[in-house]
XYZ file of C-alpha atoms in Angstrom:
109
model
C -32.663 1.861 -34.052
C -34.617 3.617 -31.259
C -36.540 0.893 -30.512
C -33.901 -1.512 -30.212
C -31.880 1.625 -27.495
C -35.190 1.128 -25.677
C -35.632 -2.237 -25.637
C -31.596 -2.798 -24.575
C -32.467 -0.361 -21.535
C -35.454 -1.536 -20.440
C -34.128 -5.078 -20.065
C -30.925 -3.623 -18.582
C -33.004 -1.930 -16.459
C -34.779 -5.355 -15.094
C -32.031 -7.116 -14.806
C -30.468 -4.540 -12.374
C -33.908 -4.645 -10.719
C -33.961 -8.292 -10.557
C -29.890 -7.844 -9.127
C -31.511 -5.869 -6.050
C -34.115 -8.500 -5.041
C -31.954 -11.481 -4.874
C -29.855 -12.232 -1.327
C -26.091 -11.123 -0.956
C -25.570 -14.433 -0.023
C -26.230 -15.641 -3.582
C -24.653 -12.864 -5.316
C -21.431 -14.028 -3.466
C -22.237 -17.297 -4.047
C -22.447 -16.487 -7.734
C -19.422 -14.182 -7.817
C -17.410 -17.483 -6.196
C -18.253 -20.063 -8.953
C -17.749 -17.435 -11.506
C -14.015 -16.829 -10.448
C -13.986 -20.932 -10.009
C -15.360 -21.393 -13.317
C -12.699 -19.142 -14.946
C -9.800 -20.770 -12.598
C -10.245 -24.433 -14.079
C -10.129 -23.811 -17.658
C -6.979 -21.566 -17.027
C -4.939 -24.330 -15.379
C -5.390 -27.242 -17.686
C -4.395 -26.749 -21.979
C -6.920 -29.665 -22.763
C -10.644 -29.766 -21.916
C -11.174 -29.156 -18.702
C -11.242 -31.822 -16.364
C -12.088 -30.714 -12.456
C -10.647 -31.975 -9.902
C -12.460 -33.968 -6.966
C -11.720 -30.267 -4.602
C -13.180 -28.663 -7.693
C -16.100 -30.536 -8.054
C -17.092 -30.425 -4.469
C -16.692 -26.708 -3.965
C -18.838 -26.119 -7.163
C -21.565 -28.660 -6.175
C -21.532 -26.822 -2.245
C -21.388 -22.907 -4.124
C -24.417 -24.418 -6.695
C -26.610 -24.732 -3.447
C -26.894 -21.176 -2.879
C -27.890 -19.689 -6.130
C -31.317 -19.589 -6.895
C -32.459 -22.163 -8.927
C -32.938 -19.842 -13.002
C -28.947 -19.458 -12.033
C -28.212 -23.106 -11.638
C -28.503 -24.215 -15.216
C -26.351 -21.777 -16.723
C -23.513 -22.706 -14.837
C -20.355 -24.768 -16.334
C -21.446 -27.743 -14.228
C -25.370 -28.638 -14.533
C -27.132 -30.096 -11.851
C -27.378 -33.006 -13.819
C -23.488 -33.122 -13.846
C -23.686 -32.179 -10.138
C -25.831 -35.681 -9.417
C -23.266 -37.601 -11.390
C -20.653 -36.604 -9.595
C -22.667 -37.609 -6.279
C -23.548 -41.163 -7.732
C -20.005 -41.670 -8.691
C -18.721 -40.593 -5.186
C -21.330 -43.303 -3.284
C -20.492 -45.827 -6.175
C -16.591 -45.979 -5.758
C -17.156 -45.335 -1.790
C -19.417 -48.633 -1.394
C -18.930 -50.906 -3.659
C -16.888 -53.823 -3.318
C -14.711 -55.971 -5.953
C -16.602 -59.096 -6.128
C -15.653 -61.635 -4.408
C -14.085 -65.251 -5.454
C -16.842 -67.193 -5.029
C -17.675 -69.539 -1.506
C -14.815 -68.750 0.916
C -13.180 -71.928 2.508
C -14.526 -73.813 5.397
C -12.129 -74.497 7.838
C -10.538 -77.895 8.763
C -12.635 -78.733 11.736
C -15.837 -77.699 9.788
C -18.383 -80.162 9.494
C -19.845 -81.782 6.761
């Protein structure tokens, strides 16, 4: 029982340590996506499903945290790139088209 008092302070103590070192622009950064994180689970009943607002203010908050904080996040950074490639994928692509378009009348043959 003692041992495991200690060991719970000591890593307390670390952790607190570890608090101190980091930037205050991270910690607000982290204290943002946390209150994010909470917000989008509260609004929906079903799984949540983020908006494109949410995703984007989630993906710009992820840039600041140090990188240990990034994975244990809601959104991964592999869920982060998906959303990117998705973005660029429904921004530039194009239906395809109908095959040859017509030549007009006065075209020559």
């Amino acid at each position: 029982m003692l041992v495991r008092m200690l060991y719970l302070i000591t890593t307390r103590i670390f952790a607190w340590l570890a608090l101190l070192s980091r930037s205050p622009a991270a910690k607000e950064a982290e204290i943002l996506i946390l209150g994010h994180e909470v917000a989008v689970p509260r609004r929906q009943v079903a799984a949540p499903r983020p908006t494109w607002s949410d995703r984007s203010l989630l993906a710009a908050l992820a840039r600041l945290l140090p990188r240990a904080l990034r994975s244990h996040r809601i959104v991964s950074p592999r869920t982060l790139l998906a959303w990117g490639q998705r973005l660029i994928k429904q921004k530039w692509t194009r239906p395809p088209s109908a095959g040859r378009p017509r030549c007009p009348r006065n075209c020559a043959r």
